[in-house]
PDB file of C-alpha atoms in Angstrom:
ATOM      1  CA  UNK A   1      16.747 -27.091  23.979  1.00 69.00           C
ATOM      2  CA  UNK A   2      14.648 -30.303  23.875  1.00 83.00           C
ATOM      3  CA  UNK A   3      12.652 -29.382  20.751  1.00 87.00           C
ATOM      4  CA  UNK A   4      12.209 -26.656  18.157  1.00 93.00           C
ATOM      5  CA  UNK A   5       9.746 -25.503  15.486  1.00 95.00           C
ATOM      6  CA  UNK A   6       9.388 -23.171  12.504  1.00 96.00           C
ATOM      7  CA  UNK A   7       6.476 -22.225  10.232  1.00 97.00           C
ATOM      8  CA  UNK A   8       6.058 -23.989   6.885  1.00 96.00           C
ATOM      9  CA  UNK A   9       3.697 -23.693   3.934  1.00 96.00           C
ATOM     10  CA  UNK A  10       1.690 -26.323   2.054  1.00 96.00           C
ATOM     11  CA  UNK A  11      -0.426 -25.669  -1.053  1.00 95.00           C
ATOM     12  CA  UNK A  12      -3.606 -27.372  -2.286  1.00 96.00           C
ATOM     13  CA  UNK A  13      -4.570 -27.369  -5.957  1.00 95.00           C
ATOM     14  CA  UNK A  14      -7.693 -29.512  -5.601  1.00 95.00           C
ATOM     15  CA  UNK A  15      -9.872 -27.492  -3.260  1.00 93.00           C
ATOM     16  CA  UNK A  16      -8.323 -28.741  -0.043  1.00 92.00           C
ATOM     17  CA  UNK A  17      -8.442 -32.482  -0.699  1.00 95.00           C
ATOM     18  CA  UNK A  18      -4.662 -32.778  -0.576  1.00 97.00           C
ATOM     19  CA  UNK A  19      -1.677 -30.552   0.181  1.00 97.00           C
ATOM     20  CA  UNK A  20       1.960 -30.448  -0.889  1.00 96.00           C
ATOM     21  CA  UNK A  21       4.792 -28.627   0.836  1.00 95.00           C
ATOM     22  CA  UNK A  22       6.092 -25.602  -1.005  1.00 93.00           C
ATOM     23  CA  UNK A  23       9.669 -26.710  -0.337  1.00 92.00           C
ATOM     24  CA  UNK A  24      11.980 -28.412   2.111  1.00 92.00           C
ATOM     25  CA  UNK A  25      12.373 -25.416   4.429  1.00 93.00           C
ATOM     26  CA  UNK A  26      10.139 -23.051   6.409  1.00 95.00           C
ATOM     27  CA  UNK A  27       8.723 -19.742   5.153  1.00 95.00           C
ATOM     28  CA  UNK A  28       9.220 -18.191   8.600  1.00 95.00           C
ATOM     29  CA  UNK A  29      12.158 -19.264  10.707  1.00 94.00           C
ATOM     30  CA  UNK A  30      14.541 -18.228  13.470  1.00 91.00           C
ATOM     31  CA  UNK A  31      16.290 -14.884  13.723  1.00 92.00           C
ATOM     32  CA  UNK A  32      18.412 -13.165  16.396  1.00 92.00           C
ATOM     33  CA  UNK A  33      15.389 -11.795  18.274  1.00 92.00           C
ATOM     34  CA  UNK A  34      13.254 -14.921  17.655  1.00 94.00           C
ATOM     35  CA  UNK A  35      15.762 -17.704  18.325  1.00 93.00           C
ATOM     36  CA  UNK A  36      13.428 -20.713  18.576  1.00 94.00           C
ATOM     37  CA  UNK A  37       9.896 -22.133  18.589  1.00 95.00           C
ATOM     38  CA  UNK A  38       8.011 -20.224  15.894  1.00 96.00           C
ATOM     39  CA  UNK A  39       4.479 -21.589  15.639  1.00 95.00           C
ATOM     40  CA  UNK A  40       0.709 -21.173  16.106  1.00 94.00           C
ATOM     41  CA  UNK A  41       0.303 -19.149  12.866  1.00 96.00           C
ATOM     42  CA  UNK A  42      -3.061 -17.509  12.205  1.00 95.00           C
ATOM     43  CA  UNK A  43      -3.428 -15.686   8.881  1.00 95.00           C
ATOM     44  CA  UNK A  44      -5.968 -13.123   7.683  1.00 95.00           C
ATOM     45  CA  UNK A  45      -6.062 -10.802   4.677  1.00 95.00           C
ATOM     46  CA  UNK A  46      -6.605  -7.146   5.575  1.00 93.00           C
ATOM     47  CA  UNK A  47      -5.908  -4.089   3.403  1.00 86.00           C
ATOM     48  CA  UNK A  48      -4.932  -6.320   0.423  1.00 91.00           C
ATOM     49  CA  UNK A  49      -2.042  -7.848   2.384  1.00 95.00           C
ATOM     50  CA  UNK A  50      -1.677 -11.122   4.206  1.00 97.00           C
ATOM     51  CA  UNK A  51      -1.175 -10.681   7.938  1.00 97.00           C
ATOM     52  CA  UNK A  52       0.198 -13.448  10.150  1.00 97.00           C
ATOM     53  CA  UNK A  53       0.083 -13.529  13.924  1.00 97.00           C
ATOM     54  CA  UNK A  54       2.259 -16.216  15.478  1.00 97.00           C
ATOM     55  CA  UNK A  55       4.304 -16.997  18.585  1.00 97.00           C
ATOM     56  CA  UNK A  56       8.075 -17.075  19.051  1.00 97.00           C
ATOM     57  CA  UNK A  57      10.181 -18.456  21.857  1.00 95.00           C
ATOM     58  CA  UNK A  58      11.844 -16.002  24.202  1.00 91.00           C
ATOM     59  CA  UNK A  59      13.653 -18.180  26.753  1.00 92.00           C
ATOM     60  CA  UNK A  60      13.740 -21.592  28.423  1.00 93.00           C
ATOM     61  CA  UNK A  61      13.133 -22.000  32.155  1.00 92.00           C
ATOM     62  CA  UNK A  62      13.575 -25.076  34.299  1.00 88.00           C
ATOM     63  CA  UNK A  63      10.349 -25.850  36.165  1.00 86.00           C
ATOM     64  CA  UNK A  64       9.699 -29.003  38.204  1.00 79.00           C
ATOM     65  CA  UNK A  65      12.978 -30.418  36.972  1.00 78.00           C
ATOM     66  CA  UNK A  66      12.445 -29.988  33.222  1.00 86.00           C
ATOM     67  CA  UNK A  67      12.880 -27.085  30.750  1.00 91.00           C
ATOM     68  CA  UNK A  68       9.778 -25.201  29.617  1.00 91.00           C
ATOM     69  CA  UNK A  69       9.649 -22.492  26.900  1.00 93.00           C
ATOM     70  CA  UNK A  70       8.335 -18.955  27.274  1.00 95.00           C
ATOM     71  CA  UNK A  71       6.770 -17.654  24.043  1.00 96.00           C
ATOM     72  CA  UNK A  72       5.082 -14.405  22.994  1.00 97.00           C
ATOM     73  CA  UNK A  73       2.760 -13.185  20.220  1.00 98.00           C
ATOM     74  CA  UNK A  74       4.373 -11.470  17.241  1.00 97.00           C
ATOM     75  CA  UNK A  75       3.393 -10.498  13.678  1.00 97.00           C
ATOM     76  CA  UNK A  76       4.558 -10.653  10.043  1.00 97.00           C
ATOM     77  CA  UNK A  77       3.097  -9.325   6.765  1.00 97.00           C
ATOM     78  CA  UNK A  78       3.225 -10.517   3.156  1.00 97.00           C
ATOM     79  CA  UNK A  79       2.058  -9.429  -0.286  1.00 97.00           C
ATOM     80  CA  UNK A  80       1.880 -12.986  -1.657  1.00 95.00           C
ATOM     81  CA  UNK A  81       1.505 -15.295   1.361  1.00 94.00           C
ATOM     82  CA  UNK A  82       4.955 -16.795   0.806  1.00 95.00           C
ATOM     83  CA  UNK A  83       7.522 -14.066   1.490  1.00 96.00           C
ATOM     84  CA  UNK A  84       7.031 -12.666   4.973  1.00 97.00           C
ATOM     85  CA  UNK A  85       8.406  -9.552   6.684  1.00 96.00           C
ATOM     86  CA  UNK A  86       8.517  -9.681  10.472  1.00 96.00           C
ATOM     87  CA  UNK A  87       7.416  -6.621  12.447  1.00 95.00           C
ATOM     88  CA  UNK A  88      10.029  -7.346  15.111  1.00 94.00           C
ATOM     89  CA  UNK A  89       8.111  -6.725  18.330  1.00 95.00           C
ATOM     90  CA  UNK A  90       6.107  -8.480  21.029  1.00 97.00           C
ATOM     91  CA  UNK A  91       2.494  -7.343  20.600  1.00 97.00           C
ATOM     92  CA  UNK A  92       0.688  -8.174  23.842  1.00 98.00           C
ATOM     93  CA  UNK A  93       1.625  -6.908  27.309  1.00 97.00           C
ATOM     94  CA  UNK A  94       2.041  -9.539  30.031  1.00 97.00           C
ATOM     95  CA  UNK A  95      -0.639 -10.046  32.660  1.00 95.00           C
ATOM     96  CA  UNK A  96       0.998 -12.829  34.671  1.00 95.00           C
ATOM     97  CA  UNK A  97       4.516 -11.397  34.575  1.00 94.00           C
ATOM     98  CA  UNK A  98       7.467 -11.818  32.191  1.00 94.00           C
ATOM     99  CA  UNK A  99       7.147 -15.613  32.137  1.00 94.00           C
ATOM    100  CA  UNK A 100       3.577 -15.602  30.841  1.00 96.00           C
ATOM    101  CA  UNK A 101       3.169 -17.795  27.755  1.00 96.00           C
ATOM    102  CA  UNK A 102       0.890 -16.558  24.941  1.00 97.00           C
ATOM    103  CA  UNK A 103      -0.444 -18.625  22.039  1.00 95.00           C
ATOM    104  CA  UNK A 104      -2.862 -18.954  19.104  1.00 95.00           C
ATOM    105  CA  UNK A 105      -3.792 -15.307  18.393  1.00 96.00           C
ATOM    106  CA  UNK A 106      -6.891 -14.948  16.207  1.00 96.00           C
ATOM    107  CA  UNK A 107      -7.689 -11.491  14.795  1.00 96.00           C
ATOM    108  CA  UNK A 108     -10.934 -10.172  13.341  1.00 94.00           C
ATOM    109  CA  UNK A 109     -12.104  -6.715  12.280  1.00 92.00           C
ATOM    110  CA  UNK A 110     -15.309  -4.893  13.131  1.00 86.00           C
ATOM    111  CA  UNK A 111     -16.105  -1.317  12.025  1.00 83.00           C
ATOM    112  CA  UNK A 112     -12.480  -0.494  11.311  1.00 87.00           C
ATOM    113  CA  UNK A 113     -11.106  -1.792  14.612  1.00 93.00           C
ATOM    114  CA  UNK A 114      -9.092  -4.987  15.064  1.00 96.00           C
ATOM    115  CA  UNK A 115      -9.863  -7.486  17.813  1.00 96.00           C
ATOM    116  CA  UNK A 116      -7.515 -10.243  18.960  1.00 97.00           C
ATOM    117  CA  UNK A 117      -8.496 -13.285  20.997  1.00 97.00           C
ATOM    118  CA  UNK A 118      -5.636 -15.443  22.257  1.00 97.00           C
ATOM    119  CA  UNK A 119      -4.561 -17.974  24.879  1.00 96.00           C
ATOM    120  CA  UNK A 120      -2.292 -17.254  27.826  1.00 97.00           C
ATOM    121  CA  UNK A 121      -1.013 -19.290  30.765  1.00 95.00           C
ATOM    122  CA  UNK A 122       1.492 -19.414  33.576  1.00 92.00           C
ATOM    123  CA  UNK A 123       4.836 -21.159  33.154  1.00 90.00           C
ATOM    124  CA  UNK A 124       4.028 -23.289  36.235  1.00 87.00           C
ATOM    125  CA  UNK A 125       1.223 -25.863  36.682  1.00 85.00           C
ATOM    126  CA  UNK A 126      -0.170 -25.075  33.239  1.00 84.00           C
ATOM    127  CA  UNK A 127      -1.759 -28.491  32.824  1.00 84.00           C
ATOM    128  CA  UNK A 128      -3.916 -27.875  35.882  1.00 86.00           C
ATOM    129  CA  UNK A 129      -6.608 -25.374  36.840  1.00 89.00           C
ATOM    130  CA  UNK A 130      -4.172 -23.207  38.804  1.00 86.00           C
ATOM    131  CA  UNK A 131      -1.923 -22.244  35.879  1.00 87.00           C
ATOM    132  CA  UNK A 132      -3.876 -23.505  32.864  1.00 89.00           C
ATOM    133  CA  UNK A 133      -4.724 -21.572  29.731  1.00 94.00           C
ATOM    134  CA  UNK A 134      -7.259 -18.750  29.751  1.00 95.00           C
ATOM    135  CA  UNK A 135      -8.588 -16.678  26.834  1.00 96.00           C
ATOM    136  CA  UNK A 136      -7.400 -13.073  26.580  1.00 96.00           C
ATOM    137  CA  UNK A 137      -8.506 -10.122  24.477  1.00 97.00           C
ATOM    138  CA  UNK A 138      -6.842  -7.044  22.976  1.00 97.00           C
ATOM    139  CA  UNK A 139      -7.892  -4.354  20.482  1.00 96.00           C
ATOM    140  CA  UNK A 140      -5.966  -2.232  17.989  1.00 97.00           C
ATOM    141  CA  UNK A 141      -6.427   0.555  15.467  1.00 95.00           C
ATOM    142  CA  UNK A 142      -3.456  -0.469  13.299  1.00 94.00           C
ATOM    143  CA  UNK A 143      -2.859  -4.232  13.920  1.00 94.00           C
ATOM    144  CA  UNK A 144       0.552  -3.460  15.477  1.00 90.00           C
ATOM    145  CA  UNK A 145      -0.173  -1.555  18.716  1.00 95.00           C
ATOM    146  CA  UNK A 146      -2.568  -3.460  20.965  1.00 97.00           C
ATOM    147  CA  UNK A 147      -4.473  -2.553  24.141  1.00 97.00           C
ATOM    148  CA  UNK A 148      -5.124  -5.576  26.344  1.00 97.00           C
ATOM    149  CA  UNK A 149      -8.316  -5.925  28.378  1.00 96.00           C
ATOM    150  CA  UNK A 150      -9.075  -9.540  29.280  1.00 94.00           C
ATOM    151  CA  UNK A 151     -12.102  -8.475  31.311  1.00 92.00           C
ATOM    152  CA  UNK A 152     -14.041  -8.092  28.056  1.00 91.00           C
ATOM    153  CA  UNK A 153     -13.902 -11.858  27.425  1.00 89.00           C
ATOM    154  CA  UNK A 154     -16.443 -13.788  29.478  1.00 84.00           C
ATOM    155  CA  UNK A 155     -15.292 -17.341  28.744  1.00 90.00           C
ATOM    156  CA  UNK A 156     -14.798 -18.639  32.278  1.00 89.00           C
ATOM    157  CA  UNK A 157     -13.805 -22.016  33.659  1.00 92.00           C
ATOM    158  CA  UNK A 158     -16.631 -24.321  34.660  1.00 92.00           C
ATOM    159  CA  UNK A 159     -16.742 -25.749  38.158  1.00 93.00           C
ATOM    160  CA  UNK A 160     -16.562 -29.290  36.773  1.00 93.00           C
ATOM    161  CA  UNK A 161     -16.346 -30.997  33.414  1.00 93.00           C
ATOM    162  CA  UNK A 162     -14.457 -30.672  30.146  1.00 94.00           C
ATOM    163  CA  UNK A 163     -13.510 -26.963  30.581  1.00 92.00           C
ATOM    164  CA  UNK A 164     -12.936 -26.813  34.343  1.00 93.00           C
ATOM    165  CA  UNK A 165      -9.116 -26.582  34.117  1.00 93.00           C
ATOM    166  CA  UNK A 166      -8.461 -24.485  31.007  1.00 93.00           C
ATOM    167  CA  UNK A 167     -10.039 -22.737  28.016  1.00 95.00           C
ATOM    168  CA  UNK A 168      -7.770 -22.091  25.053  1.00 94.00           C
ATOM    169  CA  UNK A 169      -7.013 -21.747  21.325  1.00 95.00           C
ATOM    170  CA  UNK A 170      -9.936 -19.505  20.291  1.00 95.00           C
ATOM    171  CA  UNK A 171     -11.119 -19.116  16.689  1.00 95.00           C
ATOM    172  CA  UNK A 172     -13.629 -16.356  15.850  1.00 94.00           C
ATOM    173  CA  UNK A 173     -15.883 -16.405  12.784  1.00 92.00           C
ATOM    174  CA  UNK A 174     -19.115 -14.858  11.482  1.00 91.00           C
ATOM    175  CA  UNK A 175     -22.002 -16.984  10.212  1.00 93.00           C
ATOM    176  CA  UNK A 176     -25.464 -15.746   9.209  1.00 93.00           C
ATOM    177  CA  UNK A 177     -24.876 -12.406  10.873  1.00 89.00           C
ATOM    178  CA  UNK A 178     -23.778 -13.873  14.225  1.00 91.00           C
ATOM    179  CA  UNK A 179     -20.236 -13.857  15.647  1.00 91.00           C
ATOM    180  CA  UNK A 180     -19.070 -17.159  17.148  1.00 94.00           C
ATOM    181  CA  UNK A 181     -15.982 -18.420  18.958  1.00 94.00           C
ATOM    182  CA  UNK A 182     -14.761 -22.005  18.944  1.00 96.00           C
ATOM    183  CA  UNK A 183     -12.436 -22.861  21.822  1.00 96.00           C
ATOM    184  CA  UNK A 184     -10.896 -25.905  23.469  1.00 95.00           C
ATOM    185  CA  UNK A 185     -11.035 -27.250  26.986  1.00 92.00           C
ATOM    186  CA  UNK A 186      -8.914 -29.302  29.374  1.00 92.00           C
ATOM    187  CA  UNK A 187      -5.668 -30.958  28.226  1.00 90.00           C
ATOM    188  CA  UNK A 188      -5.427 -28.560  25.249  1.00 85.00           C
ATOM    189  CA  UNK A 189      -8.770 -29.766  23.907  1.00 86.00           C
ATOM    190  CA  UNK A 190      -8.507 -33.486  24.546  1.00 88.00           C
ATOM    191  CA  UNK A 191     -11.667 -33.402  26.664  1.00 90.00           C
ATOM    192  CA  UNK A 192     -13.703 -31.421  24.120  1.00 91.00           C
ATOM    193  CA  UNK A 193     -14.320 -28.037  22.574  1.00 91.00           C
ATOM    194  CA  UNK A 194     -17.015 -25.413  22.997  1.00 93.00           C
ATOM    195  CA  UNK A 195     -18.922 -22.811  21.028  1.00 94.00           C
ATOM    196  CA  UNK A 196     -19.696 -19.300  22.317  1.00 93.00           C
ATOM    197  CA  UNK A 197     -21.785 -16.583  20.663  1.00 91.00           C
ATOM    198  CA  UNK A 198     -21.190 -12.835  20.932  1.00 88.00           C
ATOM    199  CA  UNK A 199     -23.736 -11.079  23.115  1.00 84.00           C
ATOM    200  CA  UNK A 200     -25.357  -8.445  20.882  1.00 70.00           C
ATOM    201  CA  UNK A 201     -25.371  -6.049  23.825  1.00 56.00           C
ATOM    202  CA  UNK A 202     -21.572  -6.295  23.917  1.00 59.00           C
ATOM    203  CA  UNK A 203     -20.740  -5.684  20.252  1.00 59.00           C
ATOM    204  CA  UNK A 204     -17.048  -5.720  19.320  1.00 58.00           C
ATOM    205  CA  UNK A 205     -17.370  -2.270  17.743  1.00 52.00           C
ATOM    206  CA  UNK A 206     -18.004  -0.739  21.156  1.00 55.00           C
ATOM    207  CA  UNK A 207     -14.865  -2.157  22.751  1.00 54.00           C
TER     208      UNK A 207
END
């Protein structure tokens, strides 16, 4: 494989001005069912436990003469944010077939229901409009079993401009009673990023 990755931990003791690694190794690394490319961690604290959604490599495929990884969304939990227990399953069903790549899952909760926004793309032509990243959506009652329905996300490609080839890497947050999503555009955000606001007529609780 041409490259690899694992998930590390750095700690700040000065309010985020500087960070130091916890140690020389990762806090979440490879295992028999997750053999390579652990990354894109997103962490939230629900039910007094830290929950991490991340991606793990599944296989390498040769496309256009070079190897490309296929990776899927998975989950781990922790009581202290350092020692993690993997749940050992792929969470999101494929839409584009078994070689769909999924990334950057961000989970929020509304009225007791969990909502995940994530990126997905084809294994082919993913740097162009044809196969580039889109934003998907899934919901869950227990954080482990997810029902996917991308039609409930209305973040579409523009005809021209900074987000005409892909939209990706969503982050959802609440500010002053409104729910917002930050997301990136073409070339994995090189051309810019956008801000979307939840339509009050389409509240997350109703999904």
